[in-house]
Short mmCIF file of C-alpha atoms in Angstrom, two decimals:
data_model
loop_
_atom_site.label_atom_id
_atom_site.label_comp_id
_atom_site.label_asym_id
_atom_site.label_seq_id
_atom_site.Cartn_x
_atom_site.Cartn_y
_atom_site.Cartn_z
CA UNK A 25 10.24 -7.90 4.18
CA UNK A 26 13.03 -10.16 2.97
CA UNK A 27 14.10 -9.20 -0.49
CA UNK A 28 13.13 -11.73 -3.16
CA UNK A 29 9.77 -12.24 -1.44
CA UNK A 30 7.09 -9.95 -2.70
CA UNK A 31 3.66 -11.54 -2.56
CA UNK A 32 1.78 -10.03 0.35
CA UNK A 33 4.91 -8.39 1.73
CA UNK A 34 3.90 -4.76 1.14
CA UNK A 35 1.14 -3.27 3.28
CA UNK A 36 -1.36 -0.97 1.53
CA UNK A 37 -3.21 1.84 3.28
CA UNK A 38 -6.07 4.24 2.78
CA UNK A 39 -4.72 7.39 4.40
CA UNK A 40 -1.56 9.35 3.62
CA UNK A 41 -0.31 12.87 4.08
CA UNK A 42 -0.81 15.40 1.28
CA UNK A 43 2.24 15.89 -0.88
CA UNK A 44 3.57 12.37 -0.16
CA UNK A 45 2.85 10.73 -3.48
CA UNK A 46 5.27 9.34 -6.01
CA UNK A 47 8.69 10.94 -6.04
CA UNK A 48 11.98 10.57 -7.86
CA UNK A 49 14.72 8.66 -6.10
CA UNK A 50 17.26 10.98 -4.60
CA UNK A 51 21.00 10.47 -5.20
CA UNK A 52 21.40 9.91 -1.46
CA UNK A 53 19.13 6.88 -1.23
CA UNK A 54 19.38 5.55 -4.82
CA UNK A 55 16.27 3.51 -3.97
CA UNK A 56 13.25 2.91 -6.19
CA UNK A 57 10.57 4.92 -4.42
CA UNK A 58 7.06 3.48 -4.27
CA UNK A 59 4.16 5.61 -5.44
CA UNK A 60 2.45 4.89 -2.11
CA UNK A 61 4.64 6.44 0.61
CA UNK A 62 3.34 4.22 3.39
CA UNK A 63 4.78 1.13 1.73
CA UNK A 64 7.57 -0.27 3.87
CA UNK A 65 10.60 -2.31 2.88
CA UNK A 66 11.62 -4.95 5.41
CA UNK A 67 15.04 -6.34 6.21
CA UNK A 68 16.00 -9.86 5.17
CA UNK A 69 16.33 -11.57 8.59
CA UNK A 70 18.90 -14.04 7.26
CA UNK A 71 21.50 -11.25 7.16
CA UNK A 72 21.14 -10.55 10.90
CA UNK A 73 23.83 -12.51 12.74
CA UNK A 74 22.59 -14.71 15.56
CA UNK A 75 18.87 -14.40 14.78
CA UNK A 76 16.69 -17.34 15.76
CA UNK A 77 12.92 -17.74 15.99
CA UNK A 78 11.07 -18.44 19.22
CA UNK A 79 7.62 -19.98 19.16
CA UNK A 80 5.55 -19.12 22.20
CA UNK A 81 2.43 -21.07 21.40
CA UNK A 82 1.30 -23.30 18.60
CA UNK A 83 -1.65 -25.60 18.19
CA UNK A 84 -5.20 -25.86 19.44
CA UNK A 85 -6.26 -25.65 23.07
CA UNK A 86 -9.76 -25.42 24.46
CA UNK A 87 -11.22 -24.98 21.00
CA UNK A 88 -8.90 -22.04 20.25
CA UNK A 89 -6.22 -22.03 17.58
CA UNK A 90 -3.03 -20.22 18.49
CA UNK A 91 0.35 -19.60 16.94
CA UNK A 92 2.80 -16.90 18.01
CA UNK A 93 6.44 -16.41 17.09
CA UNK A 94 9.01 -13.67 17.52
CA UNK A 95 12.73 -13.23 16.77
CA UNK A 96 15.58 -13.57 19.26
CA UNK A 97 18.82 -11.82 18.34
CA UNK A 98 22.15 -12.72 19.90
CA UNK A 99 23.56 -9.76 21.80
CA UNK A 100 20.15 -8.18 22.35
CA UNK A 101 18.61 -10.14 25.25
CA UNK A 102 16.60 -7.15 26.47
CA UNK A 103 14.86 -6.92 23.12
CA UNK A 104 14.13 -10.66 23.16
CA UNK A 105 12.67 -10.40 26.66
CA UNK A 106 10.51 -7.43 25.71
CA UNK A 107 9.20 -9.16 22.60
CA UNK A 108 8.37 -12.27 24.61
CA UNK A 109 6.57 -10.24 27.27
CA UNK A 110 4.59 -8.34 24.63
CA UNK A 111 3.48 -11.53 22.88
CA UNK A 112 2.67 -13.23 26.19
CA UNK A 113 0.49 -10.30 27.24
CA UNK A 114 -1.44 -10.44 23.97
CA UNK A 115 -1.85 -14.21 24.24
CA UNK A 116 -3.02 -13.93 27.85
CA UNK A 117 -5.72 -11.42 26.88
CA UNK A 118 -6.89 -13.66 24.08
CA UNK A 119 -6.88 -16.80 26.23
CA UNK A 120 -8.95 -15.24 29.00
CA UNK A 121 -11.45 -13.48 26.78
CA UNK A 122 -14.82 -15.21 26.96
CA UNK A 123 -15.81 -17.11 23.84
CA UNK A 124 -19.29 -16.28 22.51
CA UNK A 125 -21.56 -19.25 23.03
CA UNK A 126 -22.97 -19.18 19.50
CA UNK A 127 -19.66 -18.92 17.61
CA UNK A 128 -19.60 -21.23 14.60
CA UNK A 129 -15.82 -21.27 14.12
CA UNK A 130 -12.82 -21.76 16.37
CA UNK A 131 -11.34 -18.49 17.69
CA UNK A 132 -7.85 -17.90 16.31
CA UNK A 133 -4.78 -16.01 17.53
CA UNK A 134 -1.71 -15.38 15.38
CA UNK A 135 1.45 -13.34 15.83
CA UNK A 136 4.05 -12.93 13.12
CA UNK A 137 6.88 -10.45 12.73
CA UNK A 138 9.09 -8.57 10.31
CA UNK A 139 12.29 -6.57 10.74
CA UNK A 140 11.65 -2.87 10.20
CA UNK A 141 15.37 -2.04 10.43
CA UNK A 142 18.68 -3.66 11.27
CA UNK A 143 22.07 -1.99 11.55
CA UNK A 144 25.00 -1.78 13.95
CA UNK A 145 23.13 1.02 15.71
CA UNK A 146 19.53 -0.12 15.88
CA UNK A 147 17.05 -2.97 15.43
CA UNK A 148 13.34 -2.59 14.75
CA UNK A 149 10.85 -5.46 15.09
CA UNK A 150 7.28 -5.07 13.90
CA UNK A 151 4.80 -7.48 15.48
CA UNK A 152 1.49 -8.11 13.78
CA UNK A 153 -1.08 -9.54 16.18
CA UNK A 154 -4.19 -11.02 14.63
CA UNK A 155 -7.21 -12.41 16.42
CA UNK A 156 -10.74 -13.53 15.70
CA UNK A 157 -13.40 -14.10 18.30
CA UNK A 158 -16.89 -12.88 17.52
CA UNK A 159 -16.48 -10.02 15.05
CA UNK A 160 -14.21 -11.35 12.34
CA UNK A 161 -10.47 -11.01 11.94
CA UNK A 162 -8.74 -8.00 13.46
CA UNK A 163 -5.06 -7.03 13.47
CA UNK A 164 -3.00 -4.72 15.62
CA UNK A 165 0.57 -3.63 15.00
CA UNK A 166 3.34 -2.84 17.46
CA UNK A 167 6.90 -1.90 16.54
CA UNK A 168 9.62 -2.14 19.18
CA UNK A 169 13.05 -0.60 18.76
CA UNK A 170 16.38 -1.62 20.26
CA UNK A 171 19.10 1.03 20.44
CA UNK A 172 22.36 -0.90 20.31
CA UNK A 173 24.31 2.22 21.29
CA UNK A 174 22.89 2.43 24.81
CA UNK A 175 21.29 -1.06 24.91
CA UNK A 176 17.76 0.18 25.50
CA UNK A 177 14.44 -1.17 24.28
CA UNK A 178 11.97 1.54 23.32
CA UNK A 179 8.34 1.65 22.31
CA UNK A 180 7.71 3.45 19.04
CA UNK A 181 7.10 6.64 20.98
CA UNK A 182 10.79 6.50 21.87
CA UNK A 183 11.58 7.52 18.30
CA UNK A 184 10.09 10.94 19.05
CA UNK A 185 12.22 13.57 20.78
CA UNK A 186 9.90 14.66 23.60
CA UNK A 187 6.28 15.36 24.54
CA UNK A 188 6.22 18.58 22.55
CA UNK A 189 7.42 16.77 19.44
CA UNK A 190 4.81 14.05 19.97
CA UNK A 191 2.10 16.71 20.26
CA UNK A 192 3.26 18.15 16.93
CA UNK A 193 3.21 14.69 15.32
CA UNK A 194 -0.29 14.01 16.61
CA UNK A 195 -1.45 17.35 15.21
CA UNK A 196 0.08 16.68 11.78
CA UNK A 197 -1.52 13.26 11.52
CA UNK A 198 -4.85 14.56 12.79
CA UNK A 199 -4.85 17.40 10.27
CA UNK A 200 -4.38 14.97 7.40
CA UNK A 201 -7.18 12.73 8.67
CA UNK A 202 -9.46 15.74 8.99
CA UNK A 203 -8.63 16.77 5.44
CA UNK A 204 -9.53 13.32 4.15
CA UNK A 205 -12.58 12.88 6.36
CA UNK A 206 -11.12 9.76 7.94
CA UNK A 207 -13.01 8.79 11.14
CA UNK A 208 -11.11 8.06 14.33
CA UNK A 209 -12.33 5.82 17.12
CA UNK A 210 -11.15 5.00 20.61
CA UNK A 211 -13.13 1.96 21.67
CA UNK A 212 -16.75 2.82 20.94
CA UNK A 213 -16.10 6.57 20.95
CA UNK A 214 -15.76 8.58 17.77
CA UNK A 215 -13.08 11.23 18.20
CA UNK A 216 -12.09 14.43 16.50
CA UNK A 217 -8.92 13.50 14.54
CA UNK A 218 -7.21 16.51 16.08
CA UNK A 219 -7.62 14.80 19.47
CA UNK A 220 -5.84 11.56 18.60
CA UNK A 221 -4.51 9.64 21.58
CA UNK A 222 -0.68 9.39 21.46
CA UNK A 223 -1.09 5.84 22.83
CA UNK A 224 -2.37 4.91 19.36
CA UNK A 225 1.09 5.67 17.97
CA UNK A 226 2.61 2.33 18.93
CA UNK A 227 3.85 1.40 15.46
CA UNK A 228 6.17 4.00 13.98
CA UNK A 229 8.40 2.93 11.08
CA UNK A 230 10.15 4.53 8.10
CA UNK A 231 9.82 4.15 4.36
CA UNK A 232 12.96 3.89 2.16
CA UNK A 233 13.26 7.65 1.68
CA UNK A 234 13.07 8.35 5.40
CA UNK A 235 9.48 9.50 5.78
CA UNK A 236 7.97 8.59 9.16
CA UNK A 237 5.07 6.14 8.76
CA UNK A 238 2.42 6.06 11.50
CA UNK A 239 0.41 2.80 11.47
CA UNK A 240 -2.93 2.24 13.19
CA UNK A 241 -4.66 -0.93 14.34
CA UNK A 242 -7.74 -2.21 12.56
CA UNK A 243 -10.78 -0.26 13.68
CA UNK A 244 -8.86 2.59 15.30
CA UNK A 245 -9.12 4.67 12.15
CA UNK A 246 -11.98 3.89 9.81
CA UNK A 247 -13.91 0.63 10.01
CA UNK A 248 -12.43 -2.78 10.79
CA UNK A 249 -13.07 -3.77 7.21
CA UNK A 250 -10.66 -1.08 6.06
CA UNK A 251 -7.70 -2.98 7.55
CA UNK A 252 -4.38 -1.26 8.01
CA UNK A 253 -4.47 2.53 7.84
CA UNK A 254 -1.31 4.63 7.94
CA UNK A 255 -0.07 8.17 7.42
CA UNK A 256 3.36 9.07 6.05
CA UNK A 257 4.90 12.28 7.42
CA UNK A 258 7.57 13.63 5.02
CA UNK A 259 11.14 13.40 6.24
CA UNK A 260 11.63 17.16 6.05
CA UNK A 261 8.80 17.60 8.54
CA UNK A 262 9.37 14.55 10.74
CA UNK A 263 13.17 14.55 11.08
CA UNK A 264 13.24 17.51 13.53
CA UNK A 265 10.79 15.58 15.73
CA UNK A 266 13.02 12.51 16.10
CA UNK A 267 15.02 11.44 19.15
CA UNK A 268 18.63 10.21 18.81
CA UNK A 269 17.26 6.67 18.52
CA UNK A 270 14.75 7.85 15.93
CA UNK A 271 17.54 9.39 13.87
CA UNK A 272 19.51 6.14 14.05
CA UNK A 273 16.45 4.16 13.00
CA UNK A 274 15.78 6.46 10.06
CA UNK A 275 19.43 6.26 9.01
CA UNK A 276 19.34 2.44 9.17
CA UNK A 277 16.30 2.26 6.89
CA UNK A 278 17.51 4.79 4.34
CA UNK A 279 21.03 3.34 4.14
CA UNK A 280 19.69 -0.19 3.56
CA UNK A 281 17.26 0.81 0.80
CA UNK A 282 17.75 -1.27 -2.33
CA UNK A 283 19.95 0.23 -5.03
CA UNK A 284 18.13 1.27 -8.17
CA UNK A 285 17.28 -1.71 -10.36
CA UNK A 286 17.82 -4.38 -7.70
CA UNK A 287 14.14 -5.01 -7.07
CA UNK A 288 13.43 -5.89 -10.69
CA UNK A 289 16.21 -8.47 -10.68
CA UNK A 290 15.00 -9.82 -7.37
CA UNK A 291 11.54 -10.32 -8.84
CA UNK A 292 13.05 -12.12 -11.83
CA UNK A 293 15.05 -14.40 -9.51
CA UNK A 294 12.01 -15.10 -7.34
CA UNK A 295 9.88 -16.08 -10.31
CA UNK A 296 12.48 -18.36 -11.88
CA UNK A 297 11.23 -21.93 -12.07
CA UNK A 298 12.86 -24.34 -9.66
CA UNK A 299 13.01 -28.13 -9.96
CA UNK A 300 10.58 -30.08 -7.75
CA UNK A 301 11.88 -30.77 -4.25
CA UNK A 302 13.05 -34.36 -3.85
CA UNK A 303 15.17 -36.18 -1.30
CA UNK A 304 18.68 -36.75 -2.62
CA UNK A 305 18.41 -40.29 -1.25
CA UNK A 306 14.98 -41.12 -2.64
CA UNK A 307 14.84 -44.60 -4.12
CA UNK A 308 17.19 -46.22 -1.61
CA UNK A 309 14.32 -48.00 0.18
CA UNK A 310 11.50 -50.13 -1.23
CA UNK A 311 8.61 -49.48 1.16
CA UNK A 312 6.62 -52.29 -0.44
CA UNK A 313 9.03 -54.60 1.38
CA UNK A 314 10.47 -52.53 4.22
CA UNK A 315 8.62 -51.33 7.33
CA UNK A 316 8.65 -47.63 6.46
CA UNK A 317 7.60 -44.68 8.57
CA UNK A 318 7.66 -40.98 7.72
CA UNK A 319 8.63 -38.65 10.56
CA UNK A 320 7.43 -35.10 9.87
CA UNK A 321 8.24 -31.86 11.70
CA UNK A 322 6.15 -28.68 11.51
CA UNK A 323 6.53 -24.97 12.28
CA UNK A 324 10.33 -24.63 12.21
CA UNK A 325 13.09 -23.98 11.94
CA UNK A 326 13.37 -23.58 15.69
CA UNK A 327 16.30 -23.15 18.09
CA UNK A 328 16.71 -26.94 18.32
CA UNK A 329 16.40 -27.81 14.63
CA UNK A 330 20.15 -28.07 14.11
CA UNK A 331 20.42 -30.45 17.05
CA UNK A 332 17.56 -32.55 15.64
CA UNK A 333 19.38 -32.82 12.31
CA UNK A 334 22.43 -34.08 14.20
CA UNK A 335 20.35 -36.84 15.81
CA UNK A 336 18.69 -37.85 12.55
CA UNK A 337 22.10 -38.02 10.93
CA UNK A 338 23.47 -40.36 13.59
CA UNK A 339 20.66 -42.83 12.86
CA UNK A 340 20.76 -42.41 9.10
CA UNK A 341 17.13 -41.34 9.31
CA UNK A 342 15.41 -39.01 6.89
CA UNK A 343 12.43 -36.82 7.68
CA UNK A 344 10.05 -34.39 6.00
CA UNK A 345 10.12 -30.85 7.30
CA UNK A 346 7.20 -28.44 6.94
CA UNK A 347 8.71 -25.04 7.85
CA UNK A 348 6.85 -21.77 7.84
CA UNK A 349 7.82 -19.33 5.13
CA UNK A 350 8.75 -16.73 7.75
CA UNK A 351 11.14 -19.23 9.31
CA UNK A 352 12.57 -20.20 5.95
CA UNK A 353 13.41 -16.59 5.22
CA UNK A 354 15.16 -16.22 8.59
CA UNK A 355 17.16 -19.48 8.55
CA UNK A 356 17.76 -20.56 4.94
CA UNK A 357 21.01 -22.17 6.12
CA UNK A 358 19.06 -24.80 8.06
CA UNK A 359 16.81 -25.53 5.08
CA UNK A 360 19.84 -26.03 2.88
CA UNK A 361 21.26 -28.41 5.45
CA UNK A 362 17.99 -30.39 5.41
CA UNK A 363 18.22 -30.66 1.63
CA UNK A 364 21.90 -31.61 1.65
CA UNK A 365 21.40 -34.35 4.26
CA UNK A 366 18.67 -36.14 2.30
CA UNK A 367 15.58 -34.76 4.02
CA UNK A 368 12.63 -33.26 2.19
CA UNK A 369 11.50 -29.65 2.67
CA UNK A 370 7.79 -28.89 2.20
CA UNK A 371 5.37 -25.97 2.66
CA UNK A 372 3.47 -25.08 5.86
CA UNK A 373 2.26 -21.61 4.75
CA UNK A 374 3.82 -18.25 5.55
CA UNK A 375 2.47 -17.50 9.04
CA UNK A 376 0.37 -20.47 10.26
CA UNK A 377 -3.14 -19.11 9.64
CA UNK A 378 -6.16 -21.41 9.54
CA UNK A 379 -6.60 -21.58 5.77
CA UNK A 380 -10.26 -22.53 5.93
CA UNK A 381 -11.01 -19.09 7.41
CA UNK A 382 -9.26 -17.17 4.61
CA UNK A 383 -10.40 -16.03 1.19
CA UNK A 384 -9.10 -17.94 -1.80
CA UNK A 385 -6.73 -15.07 -2.60
CA UNK A 386 -5.35 -15.11 0.95
CA UNK A 387 -4.91 -18.90 0.89
CA UNK A 388 -2.95 -18.54 -2.33
CA UNK A 389 -0.82 -15.77 -0.82
CA UNK A 390 -0.03 -17.81 2.32
CA UNK A 391 1.15 -20.77 0.24
CA UNK A 392 2.82 -18.81 -2.53
CA UNK A 393 4.84 -16.56 -0.21
CA UNK A 394 6.14 -19.61 1.65
CA UNK A 395 6.83 -21.36 -1.65
CA UNK A 396 9.02 -18.48 -2.83
CA UNK A 397 10.91 -18.29 0.48
CA UNK A 398 11.63 -22.02 0.54
CA UNK A 399 12.50 -22.23 -3.15
CA UNK A 400 14.97 -19.37 -2.82
CA UNK A 401 16.58 -21.08 0.18
CA UNK A 402 17.00 -24.58 -1.28
CA UNK A 403 16.80 -24.05 -5.04
CA UNK A 404 13.84 -26.44 -5.25
CA UNK A 405 10.07 -25.96 -5.28
CA UNK A 406 8.16 -27.90 -2.59
CA UNK A 407 5.62 -30.39 -3.91
CA UNK A 408 3.93 -31.03 -0.54
CA UNK A 409 2.01 -28.76 1.81
CA UNK A 410 0.47 -29.26 5.23
CA UNK A 411 -2.37 -26.99 6.35
CA UNK A 412 -1.92 -25.43 9.82
CA UNK A 413 -4.04 -27.19 12.45
CA UNK A 414 -4.89 -29.74 9.76
CA UNK A 415 -7.62 -27.29 8.72
CA UNK A 416 -8.71 -28.33 5.26
CA UNK A 417 -11.62 -28.10 2.87
CA UNK A 418 -12.02 -28.71 -0.83
CA UNK A 419 -11.24 -25.10 -1.69
CA UNK A 420 -7.87 -25.20 0.11
CA UNK A 421 -7.03 -28.53 -1.54
CA UNK A 422 -7.92 -27.02 -4.90
CA UNK A 423 -5.57 -24.04 -4.34
CA UNK A 424 -2.77 -26.38 -3.26
CA UNK A 425 -3.31 -28.49 -6.35
CA UNK A 426 -3.21 -25.43 -8.55
CA UNK A 427 0.19 -24.59 -7.08
CA UNK A 428 1.44 -28.12 -7.78
CA UNK A 429 1.34 -29.41 -4.21
CA UNK A 430 -0.13 -32.52 -2.60
CA UNK A 431 -1.74 -32.13 0.82
CA UNK A 432 -0.16 -34.11 3.66
CA UNK A 433 -1.85 -34.67 6.99
CA UNK A 434 -0.98 -37.48 9.46
CA UNK A 435 -2.29 -40.56 11.21
CA UNK A 436 0.02 -40.44 14.25
CA UNK A 437 0.05 -37.34 16.46
CA UNK A 438 2.89 -37.05 18.98
CA UNK A 439 0.80 -34.55 21.00
CA UNK A 440 4.05 -32.73 21.68
CA UNK A 441 2.79 -29.15 21.68
CA UNK A 442 2.24 -28.80 25.40
CA UNK A 443 4.01 -31.87 26.82
CA UNK A 444 7.38 -31.01 28.44
CA UNK A 445 8.30 -34.68 28.98
CA UNK A 446 10.46 -36.14 26.16
CA UNK A 447 9.93 -39.70 27.42
CA UNK A 448 6.13 -39.34 27.24
CA UNK A 449 6.37 -37.99 23.70
CA UNK A 450 8.55 -40.92 22.69
CA UNK A 451 6.16 -43.41 24.32
CA UNK A 452 3.19 -42.05 22.38
CA UNK A 453 5.00 -42.08 19.04
CA UNK A 454 6.34 -45.60 19.45
CA UNK A 455 3.00 -46.96 20.67
CA UNK A 456 0.98 -45.38 17.84
CA UNK A 457 3.31 -45.97 14.89
CA UNK A 458 2.78 -48.74 12.35
CA UNK A 459 4.04 -49.45 8.83
CA UNK A 460 3.22 -46.53 6.54
CA UNK A 461 2.57 -44.09 9.38
CA UNK A 462 2.97 -40.35 8.92
CA UNK A 463 3.99 -38.97 12.33
CA UNK A 464 3.27 -35.35 13.27
CA UNK A 465 5.82 -33.56 15.47
CA UNK A 466 7.16 -30.01 15.87
CA UNK A 467 10.86 -29.11 15.78
CA UNK A 468 10.19 -25.80 17.56
CA UNK A 469 9.79 -27.64 20.88
CA UNK A 470 12.87 -28.64 22.88
CA UNK A 471 11.03 -31.64 24.34
CA UNK A 472 10.37 -32.99 20.85
CA UNK A 473 14.02 -32.68 19.92
CA UNK A 474 14.99 -34.34 23.20
CA UNK A 475 12.60 -37.21 22.44
CA UNK A 476 14.13 -37.90 19.02
CA UNK A 477 16.97 -40.24 20.12
CA UNK A 478 14.60 -42.59 21.95
CA UNK A 479 12.03 -42.54 19.15
CA UNK A 480 14.68 -43.40 16.58
CA UNK A 481 16.34 -46.04 18.75
CA UNK A 482 13.15 -47.91 19.64
CA UNK A 483 11.61 -47.77 16.17
CA UNK A 484 14.91 -48.89 14.64
CA UNK A 485 14.96 -51.84 17.02
CA UNK A 486 11.41 -52.64 15.90
CA UNK A 487 12.62 -52.86 12.31
CA UNK A 488 11.42 -49.53 10.93
CA UNK A 489 13.14 -47.52 8.21
CA UNK A 490 12.76 -43.73 8.17
CA UNK A 491 11.88 -42.22 4.79
CA UNK A 492 10.37 -39.04 3.40
CA UNK A 493 6.63 -38.92 2.75
CA UNK A 494 6.67 -39.52 -1.03
CA UNK A 495 8.74 -42.67 -0.56
CA UNK A 496 5.88 -44.29 1.33
CA UNK A 497 4.04 -44.52 -1.99
CA UNK A 498 6.85 -45.99 -4.05
CA UNK A 499 6.12 -45.71 -7.76
CA UNK A 500 2.67 -44.28 -7.10
CA UNK A 501 3.40 -40.61 -7.60
CA UNK A 502 1.63 -38.25 -5.21
CA UNK A 503 -0.91 -36.12 -7.05
CA UNK A 504 -1.29 -32.34 -6.66
CA UNK A 505 -4.41 -31.48 -4.69
CA UNK A 506 -4.86 -34.99 -3.32
CA UNK A 507 -4.87 -35.52 0.45
CA UNK A 508 -2.55 -38.06 2.08
CA UNK A 509 -3.05 -39.16 5.69
CA UNK A 510 -0.81 -42.24 5.75
CA UNK A 511 1.05 -44.55 3.44
CA UNK A 512 -2.19 -46.43 2.81
CA UNK A 513 -4.64 -43.53 2.51
CA UNK A 514 -5.22 -40.90 -0.15
CA UNK A 515 -8.29 -38.79 -0.85
CA UNK A 516 -9.07 -37.07 -4.14
CA UNK A 517 -10.00 -33.38 -4.05
CA UNK A 518 -13.33 -34.25 -5.63
CA UNK A 519 -14.19 -36.60 -2.77
CA UNK A 520 -13.06 -34.02 -0.21
CA UNK A 521 -15.09 -31.22 -1.75
CA UNK A 522 -18.18 -33.43 -1.61
CA UNK A 523 -17.82 -33.34 2.17
CA UNK A 524 -17.75 -29.52 2.11
CA UNK A 525 -20.64 -28.33 -0.07
CA UNK A 526 -19.63 -25.30 -2.10
CA UNK A 527 -16.07 -25.40 -0.82
CA UNK A 528 -14.59 -25.46 -4.29
CA UNK A 529 -16.20 -22.17 -5.29
CA UNK A 530 -14.16 -18.92 -5.05
#
């Protein structure tokens, strides 16, 4: 988890090994040790040179909502390929699974990621795959490791020395589950914990003091409602079981643990109030007289975002960017460039979940985590948010309003998610745009970036001026919690909640 971002970043569990409770920080690690040993610190992705984010799928197709991203690291193409293949396999299984005929909500698929370790010797990427179909939300976890010494990609089992060591690890974990009475399931079968399947051990990570943490998927151990379950095996017991790559991974985590006292200061920095985000060029255009249009870009930053900023700069155009919090934490340099070049940076949640399917607490976490990440990157607090998939009800609008954000949707959709033809994207945008339009596009797609020059050229020739969303409203300040679909349309949260009976209740 990037330091300075704390809300929702630590995973809690219900199972741990005996004797692994709170401990005093050792002189070797000088790290503040959590009382729960299966808590994991994650690496700030912005410190990893050459890291970009790839988005495999985003949007809604066939009544299913899908978003999947993973990191690509320069110099580690085998890791990038393996991550892509893993995400593609999960997406394929979700896409081809039959949808229940009586489902009342759209099935959803979501993949996000965190760095479990990063050093000159090793990289660890933890994928969290979430899906809902007919039995509520379920998550699985897979951690892949890249050994930079011999340029190999390994499953988590590769952290363990050999089959005999894996057998010992399985026995240790099974003994603890037996002691706690924790049930174990493989599909519909209930198993003796001492007969755990090693294939379940596909997410092995380390806590800051070097204990080996074994994570399980939802429903593998305990009920689905339990969520993430993990067991921490003390370093003194687990270290002899580790392979050379495992030892490198453990060393990377322990050596990068925060020095004592740093986390408190980080929390203070993260909670410091920031001024409201505002374009540095706001006020240059009077949209009551000019033909204004607001170009907006979701889901980034992507590999082509820098190139898009170049194009916008050549035309003197400003846009509103709605990055994900996970992307903001990985590429704060691009967000700062957006700010410096007169664009506006807004909030698109942390990981692109359908907010209408989340509890109020989870909605708040999705927005607040992204808010912290963006504010730390640009030194300003976003005042706008856009719900993923446009999914909105009165409750979500109420949470956004409570966090000081207006809700922005759109009235022009570029339909650029699946279209590989830049010219077709440009044709749709130009044909659908009118004065006061809010145009939805995605800077994670190369075709959208390629379409930008023609969109800007043709709309400029038609007399349009490109401004950020708040400028469409001139002196009419946008109100927190209100919903804005175009320069001419705004909906109060009270009116929205009337369309969703009971939506404003917790």
